[in-house]
Coordinates of C-alpha atoms in Angstrom, one line a residue:
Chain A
X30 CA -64.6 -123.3 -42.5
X31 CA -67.7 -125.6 -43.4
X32 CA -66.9 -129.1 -43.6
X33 CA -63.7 -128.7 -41.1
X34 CA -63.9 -130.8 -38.3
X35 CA -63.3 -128.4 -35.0
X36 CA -60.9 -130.8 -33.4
X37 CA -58.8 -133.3 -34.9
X38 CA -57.4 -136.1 -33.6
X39 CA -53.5 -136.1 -34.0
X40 CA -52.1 -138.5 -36.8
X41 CA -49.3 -140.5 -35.9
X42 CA -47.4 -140.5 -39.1
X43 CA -44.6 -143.0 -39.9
X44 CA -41.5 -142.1 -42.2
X45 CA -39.8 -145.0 -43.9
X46 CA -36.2 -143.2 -44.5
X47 CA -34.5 -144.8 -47.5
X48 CA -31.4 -147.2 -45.7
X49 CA -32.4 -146.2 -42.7
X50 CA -34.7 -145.8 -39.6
X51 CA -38.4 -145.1 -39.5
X52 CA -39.1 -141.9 -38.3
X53 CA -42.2 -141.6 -35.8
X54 CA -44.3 -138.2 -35.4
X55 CA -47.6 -138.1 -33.2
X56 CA -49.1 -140.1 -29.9
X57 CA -47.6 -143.7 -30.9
X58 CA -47.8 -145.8 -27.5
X59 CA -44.3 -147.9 -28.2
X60 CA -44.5 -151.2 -25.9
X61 CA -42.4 -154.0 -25.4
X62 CA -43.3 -157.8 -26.1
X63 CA -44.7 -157.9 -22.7
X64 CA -47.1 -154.5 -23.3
X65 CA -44.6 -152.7 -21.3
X66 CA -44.5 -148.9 -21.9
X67 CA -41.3 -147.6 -23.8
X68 CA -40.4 -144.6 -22.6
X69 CA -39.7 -141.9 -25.4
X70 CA -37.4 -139.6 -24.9
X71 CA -38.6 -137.2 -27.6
X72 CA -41.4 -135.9 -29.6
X73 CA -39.9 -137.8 -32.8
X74 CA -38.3 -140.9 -32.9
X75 CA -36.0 -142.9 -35.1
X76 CA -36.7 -146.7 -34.5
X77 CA -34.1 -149.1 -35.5
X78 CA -35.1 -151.2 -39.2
X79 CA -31.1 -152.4 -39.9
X80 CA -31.0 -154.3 -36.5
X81 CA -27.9 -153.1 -35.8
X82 CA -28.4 -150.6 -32.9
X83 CA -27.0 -150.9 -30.0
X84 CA -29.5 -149.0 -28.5
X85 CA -32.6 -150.8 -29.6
X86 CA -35.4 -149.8 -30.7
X87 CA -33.9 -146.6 -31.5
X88 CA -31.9 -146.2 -34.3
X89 CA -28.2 -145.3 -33.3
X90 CA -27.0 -144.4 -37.3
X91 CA -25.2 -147.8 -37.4
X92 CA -27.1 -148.2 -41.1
X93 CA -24.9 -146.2 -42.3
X94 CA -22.0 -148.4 -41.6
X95 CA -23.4 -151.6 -41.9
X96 CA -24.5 -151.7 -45.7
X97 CA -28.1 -151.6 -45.0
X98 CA -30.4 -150.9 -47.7
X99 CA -34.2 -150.8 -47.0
X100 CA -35.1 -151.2 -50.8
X101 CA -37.6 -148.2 -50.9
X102 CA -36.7 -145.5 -53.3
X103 CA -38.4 -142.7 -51.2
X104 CA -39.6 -141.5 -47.7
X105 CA -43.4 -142.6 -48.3
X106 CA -45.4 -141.2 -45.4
X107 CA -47.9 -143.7 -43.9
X108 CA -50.7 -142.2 -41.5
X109 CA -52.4 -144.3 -39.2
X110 CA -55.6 -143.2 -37.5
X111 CA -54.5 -141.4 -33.9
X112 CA -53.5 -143.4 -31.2
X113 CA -53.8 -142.5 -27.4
X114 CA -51.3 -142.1 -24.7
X115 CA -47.6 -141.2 -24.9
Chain B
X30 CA -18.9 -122.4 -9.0
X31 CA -18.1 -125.3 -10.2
X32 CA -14.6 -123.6 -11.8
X33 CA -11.7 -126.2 -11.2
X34 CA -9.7 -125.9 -14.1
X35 CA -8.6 -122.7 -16.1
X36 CA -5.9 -122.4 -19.1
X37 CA -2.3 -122.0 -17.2
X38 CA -1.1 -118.5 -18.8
X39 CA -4.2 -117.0 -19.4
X40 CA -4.8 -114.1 -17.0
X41 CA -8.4 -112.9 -15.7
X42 CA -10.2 -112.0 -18.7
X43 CA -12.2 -109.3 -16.7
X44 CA -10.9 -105.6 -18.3
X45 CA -10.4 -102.6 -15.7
X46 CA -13.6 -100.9 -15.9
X47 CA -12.9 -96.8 -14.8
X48 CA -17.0 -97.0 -14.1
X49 CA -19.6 -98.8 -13.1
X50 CA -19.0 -102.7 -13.8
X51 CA -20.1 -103.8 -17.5
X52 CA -23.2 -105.8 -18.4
X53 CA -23.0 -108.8 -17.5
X54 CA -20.0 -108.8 -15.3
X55 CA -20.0 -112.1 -13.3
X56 CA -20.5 -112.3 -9.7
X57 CA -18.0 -114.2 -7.7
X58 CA -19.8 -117.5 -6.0
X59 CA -23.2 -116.4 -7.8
X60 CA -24.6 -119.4 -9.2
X61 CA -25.3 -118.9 -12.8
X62 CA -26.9 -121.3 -15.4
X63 CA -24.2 -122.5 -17.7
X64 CA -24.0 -120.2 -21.1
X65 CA -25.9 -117.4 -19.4
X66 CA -23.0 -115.0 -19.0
X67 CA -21.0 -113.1 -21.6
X68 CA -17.9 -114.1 -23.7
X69 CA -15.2 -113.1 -21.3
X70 CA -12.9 -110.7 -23.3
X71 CA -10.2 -112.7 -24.9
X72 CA -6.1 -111.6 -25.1
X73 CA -5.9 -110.7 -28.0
X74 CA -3.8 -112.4 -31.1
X75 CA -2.5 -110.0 -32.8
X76 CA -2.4 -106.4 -33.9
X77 CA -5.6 -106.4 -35.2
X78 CA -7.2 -107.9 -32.0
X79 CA -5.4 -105.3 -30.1
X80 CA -6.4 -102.7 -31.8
X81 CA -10.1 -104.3 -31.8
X82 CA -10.6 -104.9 -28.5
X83 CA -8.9 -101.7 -27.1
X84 CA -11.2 -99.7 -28.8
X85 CA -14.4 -101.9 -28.1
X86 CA -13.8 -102.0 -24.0
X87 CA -13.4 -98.2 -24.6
X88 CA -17.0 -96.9 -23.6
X89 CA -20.0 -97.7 -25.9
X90 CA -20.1 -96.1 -29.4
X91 CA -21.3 -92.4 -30.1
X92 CA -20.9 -90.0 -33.2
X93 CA -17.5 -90.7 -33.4
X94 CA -17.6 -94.3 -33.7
X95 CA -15.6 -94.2 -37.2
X96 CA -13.3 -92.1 -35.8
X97 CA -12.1 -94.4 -33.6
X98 CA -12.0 -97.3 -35.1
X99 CA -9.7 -95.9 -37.7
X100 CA -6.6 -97.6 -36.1
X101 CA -8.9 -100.9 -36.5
X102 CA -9.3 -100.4 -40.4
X103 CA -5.9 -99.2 -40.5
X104 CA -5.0 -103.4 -38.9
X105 CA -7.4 -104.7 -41.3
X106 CA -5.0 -104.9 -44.8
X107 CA -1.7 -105.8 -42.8
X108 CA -3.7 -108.6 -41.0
X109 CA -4.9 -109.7 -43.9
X110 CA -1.6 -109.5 -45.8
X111 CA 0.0 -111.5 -43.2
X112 CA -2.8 -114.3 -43.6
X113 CA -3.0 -114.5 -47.0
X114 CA -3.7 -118.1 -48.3
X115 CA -4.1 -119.3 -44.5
X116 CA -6.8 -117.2 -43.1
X117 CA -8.8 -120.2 -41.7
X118 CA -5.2 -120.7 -39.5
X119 CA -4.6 -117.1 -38.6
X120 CA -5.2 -116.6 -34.9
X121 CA -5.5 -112.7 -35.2
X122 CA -8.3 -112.4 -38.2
X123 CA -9.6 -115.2 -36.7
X124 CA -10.1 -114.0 -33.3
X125 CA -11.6 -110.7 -34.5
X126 CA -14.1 -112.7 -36.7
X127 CA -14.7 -114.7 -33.5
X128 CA -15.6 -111.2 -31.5
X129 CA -17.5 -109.4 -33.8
X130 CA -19.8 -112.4 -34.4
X131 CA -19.9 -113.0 -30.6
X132 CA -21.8 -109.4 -29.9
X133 CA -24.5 -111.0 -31.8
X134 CA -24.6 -113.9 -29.2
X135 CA -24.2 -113.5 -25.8
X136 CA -22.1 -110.1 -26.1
X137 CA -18.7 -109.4 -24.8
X138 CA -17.5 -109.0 -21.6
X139 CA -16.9 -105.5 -20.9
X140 CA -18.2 -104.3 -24.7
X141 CA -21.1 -102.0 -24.4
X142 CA -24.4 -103.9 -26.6
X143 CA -24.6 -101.0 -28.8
X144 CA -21.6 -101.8 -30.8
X145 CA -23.7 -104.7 -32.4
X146 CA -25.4 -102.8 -34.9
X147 CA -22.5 -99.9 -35.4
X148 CA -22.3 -99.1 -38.8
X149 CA -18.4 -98.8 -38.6
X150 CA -18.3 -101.6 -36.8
X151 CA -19.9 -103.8 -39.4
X152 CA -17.6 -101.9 -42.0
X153 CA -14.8 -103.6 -40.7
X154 CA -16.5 -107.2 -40.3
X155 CA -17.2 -107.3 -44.0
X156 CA -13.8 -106.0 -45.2
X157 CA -12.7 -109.5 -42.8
X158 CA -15.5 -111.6 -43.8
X159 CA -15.3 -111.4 -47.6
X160 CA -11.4 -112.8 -47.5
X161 CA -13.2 -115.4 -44.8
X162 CA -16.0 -116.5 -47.1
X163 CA -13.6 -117.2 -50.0
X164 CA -11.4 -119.2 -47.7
X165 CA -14.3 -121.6 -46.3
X166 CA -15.7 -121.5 -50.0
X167 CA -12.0 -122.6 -51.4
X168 CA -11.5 -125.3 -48.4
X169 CA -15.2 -126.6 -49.0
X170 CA -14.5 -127.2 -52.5
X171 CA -17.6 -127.4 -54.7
X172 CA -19.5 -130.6 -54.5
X173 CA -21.7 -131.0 -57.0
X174 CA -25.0 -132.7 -57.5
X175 CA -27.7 -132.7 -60.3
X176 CA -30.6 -133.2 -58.6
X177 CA -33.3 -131.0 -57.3
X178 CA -35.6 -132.7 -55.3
X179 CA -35.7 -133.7 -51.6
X180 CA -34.6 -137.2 -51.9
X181 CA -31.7 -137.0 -54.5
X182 CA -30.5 -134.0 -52.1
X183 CA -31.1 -136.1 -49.1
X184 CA -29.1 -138.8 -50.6
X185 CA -26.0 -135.8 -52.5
X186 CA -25.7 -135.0 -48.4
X187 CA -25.4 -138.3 -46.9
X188 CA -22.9 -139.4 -49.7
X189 CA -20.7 -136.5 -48.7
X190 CA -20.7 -137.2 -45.1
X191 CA -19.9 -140.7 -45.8
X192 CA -17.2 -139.7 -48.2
X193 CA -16.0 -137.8 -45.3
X194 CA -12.6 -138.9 -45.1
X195 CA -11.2 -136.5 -42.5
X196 CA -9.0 -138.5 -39.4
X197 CA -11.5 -139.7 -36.9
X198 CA -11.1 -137.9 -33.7
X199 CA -13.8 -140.0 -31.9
X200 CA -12.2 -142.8 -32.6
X201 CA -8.9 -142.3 -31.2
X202 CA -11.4 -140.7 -28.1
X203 CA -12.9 -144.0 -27.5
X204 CA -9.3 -146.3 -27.8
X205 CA -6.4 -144.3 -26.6
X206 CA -7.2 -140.7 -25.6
X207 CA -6.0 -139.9 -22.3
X208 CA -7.9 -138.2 -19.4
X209 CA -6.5 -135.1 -19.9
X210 CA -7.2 -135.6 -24.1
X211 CA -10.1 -136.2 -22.9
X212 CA -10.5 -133.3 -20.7
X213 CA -8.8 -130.9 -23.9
X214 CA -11.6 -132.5 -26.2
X215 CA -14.2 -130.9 -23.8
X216 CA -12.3 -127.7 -24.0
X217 CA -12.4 -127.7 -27.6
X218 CA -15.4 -127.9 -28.3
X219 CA -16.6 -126.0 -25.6
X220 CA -16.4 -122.8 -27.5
X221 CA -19.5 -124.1 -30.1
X222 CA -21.1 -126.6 -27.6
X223 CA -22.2 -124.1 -24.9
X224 CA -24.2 -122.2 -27.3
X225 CA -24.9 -125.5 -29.1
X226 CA -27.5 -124.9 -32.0
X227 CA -27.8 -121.2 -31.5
X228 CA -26.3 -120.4 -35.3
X229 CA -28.6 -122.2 -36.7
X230 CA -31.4 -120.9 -35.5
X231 CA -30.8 -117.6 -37.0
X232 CA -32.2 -119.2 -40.2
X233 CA -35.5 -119.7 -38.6
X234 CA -37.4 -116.8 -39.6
X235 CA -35.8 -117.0 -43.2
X236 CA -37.3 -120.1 -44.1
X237 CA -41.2 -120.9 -44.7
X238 CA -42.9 -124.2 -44.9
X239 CA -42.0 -127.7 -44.6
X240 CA -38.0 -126.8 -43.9
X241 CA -39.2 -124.1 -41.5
X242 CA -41.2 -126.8 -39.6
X243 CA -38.3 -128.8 -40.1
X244 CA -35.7 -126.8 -38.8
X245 CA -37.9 -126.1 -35.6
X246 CA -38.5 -129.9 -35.1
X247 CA -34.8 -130.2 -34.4
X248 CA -33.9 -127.2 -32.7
X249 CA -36.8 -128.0 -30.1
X250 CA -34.6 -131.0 -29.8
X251 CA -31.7 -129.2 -29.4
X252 CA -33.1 -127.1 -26.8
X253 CA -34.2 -129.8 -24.4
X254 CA -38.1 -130.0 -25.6
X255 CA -39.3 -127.3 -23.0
X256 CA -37.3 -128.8 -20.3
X257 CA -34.0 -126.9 -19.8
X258 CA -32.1 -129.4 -17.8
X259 CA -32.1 -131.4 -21.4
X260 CA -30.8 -128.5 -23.3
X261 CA -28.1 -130.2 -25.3
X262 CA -25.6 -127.5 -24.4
X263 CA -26.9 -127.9 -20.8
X264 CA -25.9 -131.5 -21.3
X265 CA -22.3 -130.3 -22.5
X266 CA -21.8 -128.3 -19.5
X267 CA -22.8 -131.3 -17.1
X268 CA -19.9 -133.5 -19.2
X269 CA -17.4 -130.5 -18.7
X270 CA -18.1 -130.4 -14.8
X271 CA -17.7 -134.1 -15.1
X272 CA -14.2 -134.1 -15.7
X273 CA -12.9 -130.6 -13.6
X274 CA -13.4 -128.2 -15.9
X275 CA -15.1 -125.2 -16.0
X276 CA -18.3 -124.2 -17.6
X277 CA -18.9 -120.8 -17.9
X278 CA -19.8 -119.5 -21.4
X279 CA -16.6 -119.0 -23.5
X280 CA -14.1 -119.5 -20.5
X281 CA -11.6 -121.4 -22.8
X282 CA -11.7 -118.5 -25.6
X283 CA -7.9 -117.4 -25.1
X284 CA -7.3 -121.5 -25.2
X285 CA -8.6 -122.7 -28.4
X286 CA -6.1 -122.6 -31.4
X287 CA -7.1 -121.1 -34.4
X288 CA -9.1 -123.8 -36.0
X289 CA -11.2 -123.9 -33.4
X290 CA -12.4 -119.9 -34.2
X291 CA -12.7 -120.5 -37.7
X292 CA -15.3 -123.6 -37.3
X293 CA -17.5 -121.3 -35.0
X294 CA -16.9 -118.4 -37.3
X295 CA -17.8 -120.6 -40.3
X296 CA -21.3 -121.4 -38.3
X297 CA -21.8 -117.2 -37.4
X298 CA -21.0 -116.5 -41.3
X299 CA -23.6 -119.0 -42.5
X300 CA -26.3 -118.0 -39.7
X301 CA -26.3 -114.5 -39.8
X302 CA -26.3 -113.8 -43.5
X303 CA -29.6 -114.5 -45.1
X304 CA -28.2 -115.0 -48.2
X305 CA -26.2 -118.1 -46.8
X306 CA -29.1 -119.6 -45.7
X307 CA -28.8 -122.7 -47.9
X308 CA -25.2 -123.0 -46.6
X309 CA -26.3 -123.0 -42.9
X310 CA -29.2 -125.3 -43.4
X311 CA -26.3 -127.5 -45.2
X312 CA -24.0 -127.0 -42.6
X313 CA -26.8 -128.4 -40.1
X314 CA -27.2 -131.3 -41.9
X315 CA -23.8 -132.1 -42.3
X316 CA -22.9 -132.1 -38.7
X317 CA -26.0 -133.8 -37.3
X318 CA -24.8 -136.8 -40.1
X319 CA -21.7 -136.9 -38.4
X320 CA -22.5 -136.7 -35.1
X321 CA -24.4 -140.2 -34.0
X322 CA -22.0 -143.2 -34.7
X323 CA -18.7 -140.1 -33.8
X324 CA -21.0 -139.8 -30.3
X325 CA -21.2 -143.5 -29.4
X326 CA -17.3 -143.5 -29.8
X327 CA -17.0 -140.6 -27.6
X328 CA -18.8 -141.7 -24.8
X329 CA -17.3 -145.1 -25.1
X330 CA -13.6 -143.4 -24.6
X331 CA -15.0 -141.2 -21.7
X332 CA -16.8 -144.8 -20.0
X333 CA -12.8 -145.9 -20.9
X334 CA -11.2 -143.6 -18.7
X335 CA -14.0 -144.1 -16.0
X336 CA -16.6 -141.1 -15.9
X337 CA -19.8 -141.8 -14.8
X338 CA -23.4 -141.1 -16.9
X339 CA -23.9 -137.8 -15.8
X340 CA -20.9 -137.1 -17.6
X341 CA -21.0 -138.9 -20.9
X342 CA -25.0 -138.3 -20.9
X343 CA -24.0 -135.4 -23.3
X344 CA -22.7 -137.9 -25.8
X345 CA -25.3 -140.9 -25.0
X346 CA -28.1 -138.0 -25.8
X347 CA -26.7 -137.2 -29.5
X348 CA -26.1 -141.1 -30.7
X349 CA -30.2 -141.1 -30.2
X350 CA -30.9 -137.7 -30.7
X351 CA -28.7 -137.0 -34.1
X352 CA -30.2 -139.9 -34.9
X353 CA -33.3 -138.8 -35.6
X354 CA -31.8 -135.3 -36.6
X355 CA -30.2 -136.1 -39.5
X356 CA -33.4 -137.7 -41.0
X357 CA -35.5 -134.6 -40.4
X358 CA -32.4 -132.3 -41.7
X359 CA -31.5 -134.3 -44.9
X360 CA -34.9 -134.5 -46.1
X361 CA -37.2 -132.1 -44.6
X362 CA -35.1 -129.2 -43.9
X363 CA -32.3 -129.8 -46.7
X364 CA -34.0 -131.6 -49.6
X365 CA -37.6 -129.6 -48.9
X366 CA -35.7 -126.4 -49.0
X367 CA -34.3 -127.1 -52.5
X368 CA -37.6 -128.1 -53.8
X369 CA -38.5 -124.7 -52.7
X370 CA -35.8 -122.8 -54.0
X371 CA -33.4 -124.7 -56.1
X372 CA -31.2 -121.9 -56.6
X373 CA -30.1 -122.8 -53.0
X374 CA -29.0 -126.2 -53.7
X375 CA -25.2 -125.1 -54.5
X376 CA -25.2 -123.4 -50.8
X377 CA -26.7 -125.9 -49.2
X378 CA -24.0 -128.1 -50.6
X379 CA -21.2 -125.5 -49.8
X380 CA -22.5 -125.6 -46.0
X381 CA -22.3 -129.3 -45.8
X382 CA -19.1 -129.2 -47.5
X383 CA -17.4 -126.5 -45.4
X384 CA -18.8 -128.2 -42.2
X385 CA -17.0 -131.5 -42.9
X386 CA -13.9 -129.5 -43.8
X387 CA -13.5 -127.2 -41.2
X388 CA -14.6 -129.5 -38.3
X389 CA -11.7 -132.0 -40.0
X390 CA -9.5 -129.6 -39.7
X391 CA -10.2 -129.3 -35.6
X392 CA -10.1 -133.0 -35.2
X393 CA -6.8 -133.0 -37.2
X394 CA -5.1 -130.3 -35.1
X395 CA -6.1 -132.3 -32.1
X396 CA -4.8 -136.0 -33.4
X397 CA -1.7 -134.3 -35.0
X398 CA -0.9 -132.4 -31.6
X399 CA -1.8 -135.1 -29.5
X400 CA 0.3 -138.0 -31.2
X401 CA 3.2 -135.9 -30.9
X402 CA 2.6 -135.5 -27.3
X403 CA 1.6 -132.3 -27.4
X404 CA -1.4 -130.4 -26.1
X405 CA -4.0 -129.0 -28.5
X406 CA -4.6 -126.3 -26.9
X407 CA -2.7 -122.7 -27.2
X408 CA -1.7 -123.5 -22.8
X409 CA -2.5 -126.7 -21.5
X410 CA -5.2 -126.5 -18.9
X411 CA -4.4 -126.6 -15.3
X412 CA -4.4 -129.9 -13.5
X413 CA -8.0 -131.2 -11.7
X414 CA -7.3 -129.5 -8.4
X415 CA -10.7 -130.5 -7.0
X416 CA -12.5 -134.1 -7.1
X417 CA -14.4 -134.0 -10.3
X418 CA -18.1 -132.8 -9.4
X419 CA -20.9 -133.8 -12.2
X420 CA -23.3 -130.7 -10.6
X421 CA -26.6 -130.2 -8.9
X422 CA -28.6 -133.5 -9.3
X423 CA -30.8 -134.0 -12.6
X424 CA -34.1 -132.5 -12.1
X425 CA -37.0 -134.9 -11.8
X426 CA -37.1 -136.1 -15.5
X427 CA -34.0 -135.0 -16.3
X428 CA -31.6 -137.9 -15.8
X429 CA -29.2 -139.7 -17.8
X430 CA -30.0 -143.1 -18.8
X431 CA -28.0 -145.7 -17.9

């Protein structure tokens, strides 16, 4: 166990789904422009990256109807040093 | 109770018990949690069912088990003769399916629990299953796709559920349904929806890894995050108070048409055979692809014919909640699976296949049934006889948005 840190700060990792929403795992705070908290309903969330949801930020599937195409081949994972909060 | 609304025609499902009631025998006016109770034992269908269900309510099983189950293995080959080429449409094989699976559940009302793992018992589920599996296998069709990893099977599954071209029952739900469409919908679906996710989380402790973590992620989900009062079938039973009908676990049983059996049979097959595994796990995927945008439509029809959040809630939950699902299930659970075991990749395939085709073939019973101004059900349900009454309030934490 040498070299392990005993406690580790929870990543917040960030999915970008190919056509579709970004997935978000771990403590992400999610504000609004005015810093307000965003309430999330669950411990993994789909925001929006077509701008079509009707249900903004979270993505509502509409993607799939709308033609979007993110551009990105894969789901590359992006982890950001842990947030607080949530 | 919240019971307003029962199938006309369909008698008290409770059998004469000579003894002591059975397990789980409801109590009038006791106020149970929605989906806690048994499967009320359904009328049966057919000879098969009667001879099925006679012997089942008949005492719990001893040493002579196969002995009296004979006249049941005797029903099997006529049944199956007289569903030959239409078993997913045969009320009678379909109804037996439907009960045998069910002691794996919640049990049966007036079934003693030891008949779940009777070997005779089983005997005869296989001899009905096999015909079954060929029929979901030959309605799935085979899709195929020739790659392997988790993205190329991520993208396979969301091509098919595009490709989907099954009638679109949540669309004529959100523009011309009528209340009591509506109110049949609920009824329909109540059947899978009260024990919402449950087949699928037989495949938990057959998968490892990254589609084991997967498959937990959305299931958690499923099952309200720790807080039961979000449970999505808790949700479902809220909707079906919100428009007069009853919630207890399995009430419409004797109401659902044939279809309706053979969708929640096709989920029981999948889940409880390890070797599906890959077929359950596609069947998952499949139906939390088609669930978001179908979900939005829904609760636009129910808003349409003027319920209230606490009843379309149910729906408002999946547009966000499938949403995320089907990410996690295409590539984590599906695609990560198939890295693991590529052997699987056909099944998981099959099950995404067989979801879309079965689940069409509800929604197209309903439309057809519907536009010829028919119910879809086997008896229409009774008329709201009370006000409508959504339930208890939501639990601090627990409410719908608006």
């Amino acid at each position: 166990m040498t070299g392990e840190p005993r406690v580790r700060a929870e990543e917040v990792v960030v999915t970008a789904c190919p056509d579709g929403p970004l997935l978000v795992r771990g403590p992400a705070r999610l504000v609004d422009q005015e810093g307000n908290e965003i309430e999330r309903h669950r411990a993994t969330v789909a925001l929006c990256r077509c701008g079509g949801t009707a249900i903004p930020p979270w993505c509502d599937g509409t993607h799939k109807v709308n033609g979007y195409r993110s551009g990105d081949d894969d789901g590359r994972s992006t982890a950001s040093e842990a947030g607080t909060g949530a | 109770m919240t019971s307003t609304a029962v199938p006309a025609q369909v008698p008290d499902a409770a059998p004469a018990s000579p003894t002591a009631p059975a397990a789980g025998e409801p109590v009038p006016g006791a106020s149970m949690a929605p989906g806690t109770g048994r499967l009320p034992l359904p009328r049966p269908r057919g000879p098969l069912t009667a001879a099925l269900l006679g012997v089942l309510v008949d005492g719990p099983p001893g040493a002579d088990a196969a002995e009296r189950l004979r006249p049941v293995q005797d029903a099997v080959d006529p049944a199956l003769d007289e569903a030959d080429g239409r078993v997913l449409r045969d009320d009678d094989v379909q109804l037996a399916l439907a009960v045998l699976y069910e002691l794996h559940y919640r049990g049966v009302h007036g079934v003693d629990d030891a008949w779940e793992w009777e070997p005779a018992l089983l005997a005869v589920r296989a001899r009905l299953e096999a015909p079954f599996e060929a029929a979901v296998r030959e309605r799935a069709g085979r899709p195929a796709c020739a790659e392997t990893d988790a993205a190329g099977v991520a993208r396979r599954l969301f091509e098919l559920a595009a490709e989907d071209d099954g009638p679109s029952l949540s669309r004529y739900v959100a523009k011309r349904a009528d209340a009591e469409q509506a109110r049949e919908l609920l009824a329909l679906k109540s059947l899978y929806q009260l024990k919402e996710a449950d087949p699928h989380t037989w495949a938990v402790p057959r998968l490892a890894g990254t589609p084991k973590a997967a498959l937990v992620e959305i299931q958690a989900d499923e099952y309200g995050g720790g807080r039961p009062g979000r449970m999505h079938a808790e949700l479902f039973a809220r909707a079906m108070r919100g428009v007069g009908l009853d919630d207890t676990y399995g009430r419409y049983v004797d109401a659902v048409p044939a279809v309706v059996l053979a969708a929640v049979n096709t989920m029981s097959l999948f889940g409880l055979h390890r070797r599906l595994r890959g077929a359950i796990v596609g069947h998952l995927a499949a139906f939390e692809m088609t669930s978001s945008v179908p979900s939005r439509l829904y609760g636009n029809g129910f808003r349409r014919l003027g319920h209230d959040a606490d009843t379309t809630w149910y729906f408002d939950e999946h547009v966000e909640a499938d949403a995320v699902h089907e990410q996690i299930a295409a590539r984590d659970l599906a695609g990560r699976l198939v890295e693991q075991e590529p052997a699987l990749r056909d099944d998981v395939l099959l099950g995404a296949a067989a979801c879309l085709a079965v689940e069409g073939d509800v929604a197209a019973h309903a439309l057809e049934r519907w536009q010829a101004g028919e119910s879809a059900l086997r008896a229409p349900l009774e008329p709201v006889t009370v006000s409508p009454a959504p339930g208890e309030p939501a639990e601090d934490g627990d409410r719908p948005r608006a």
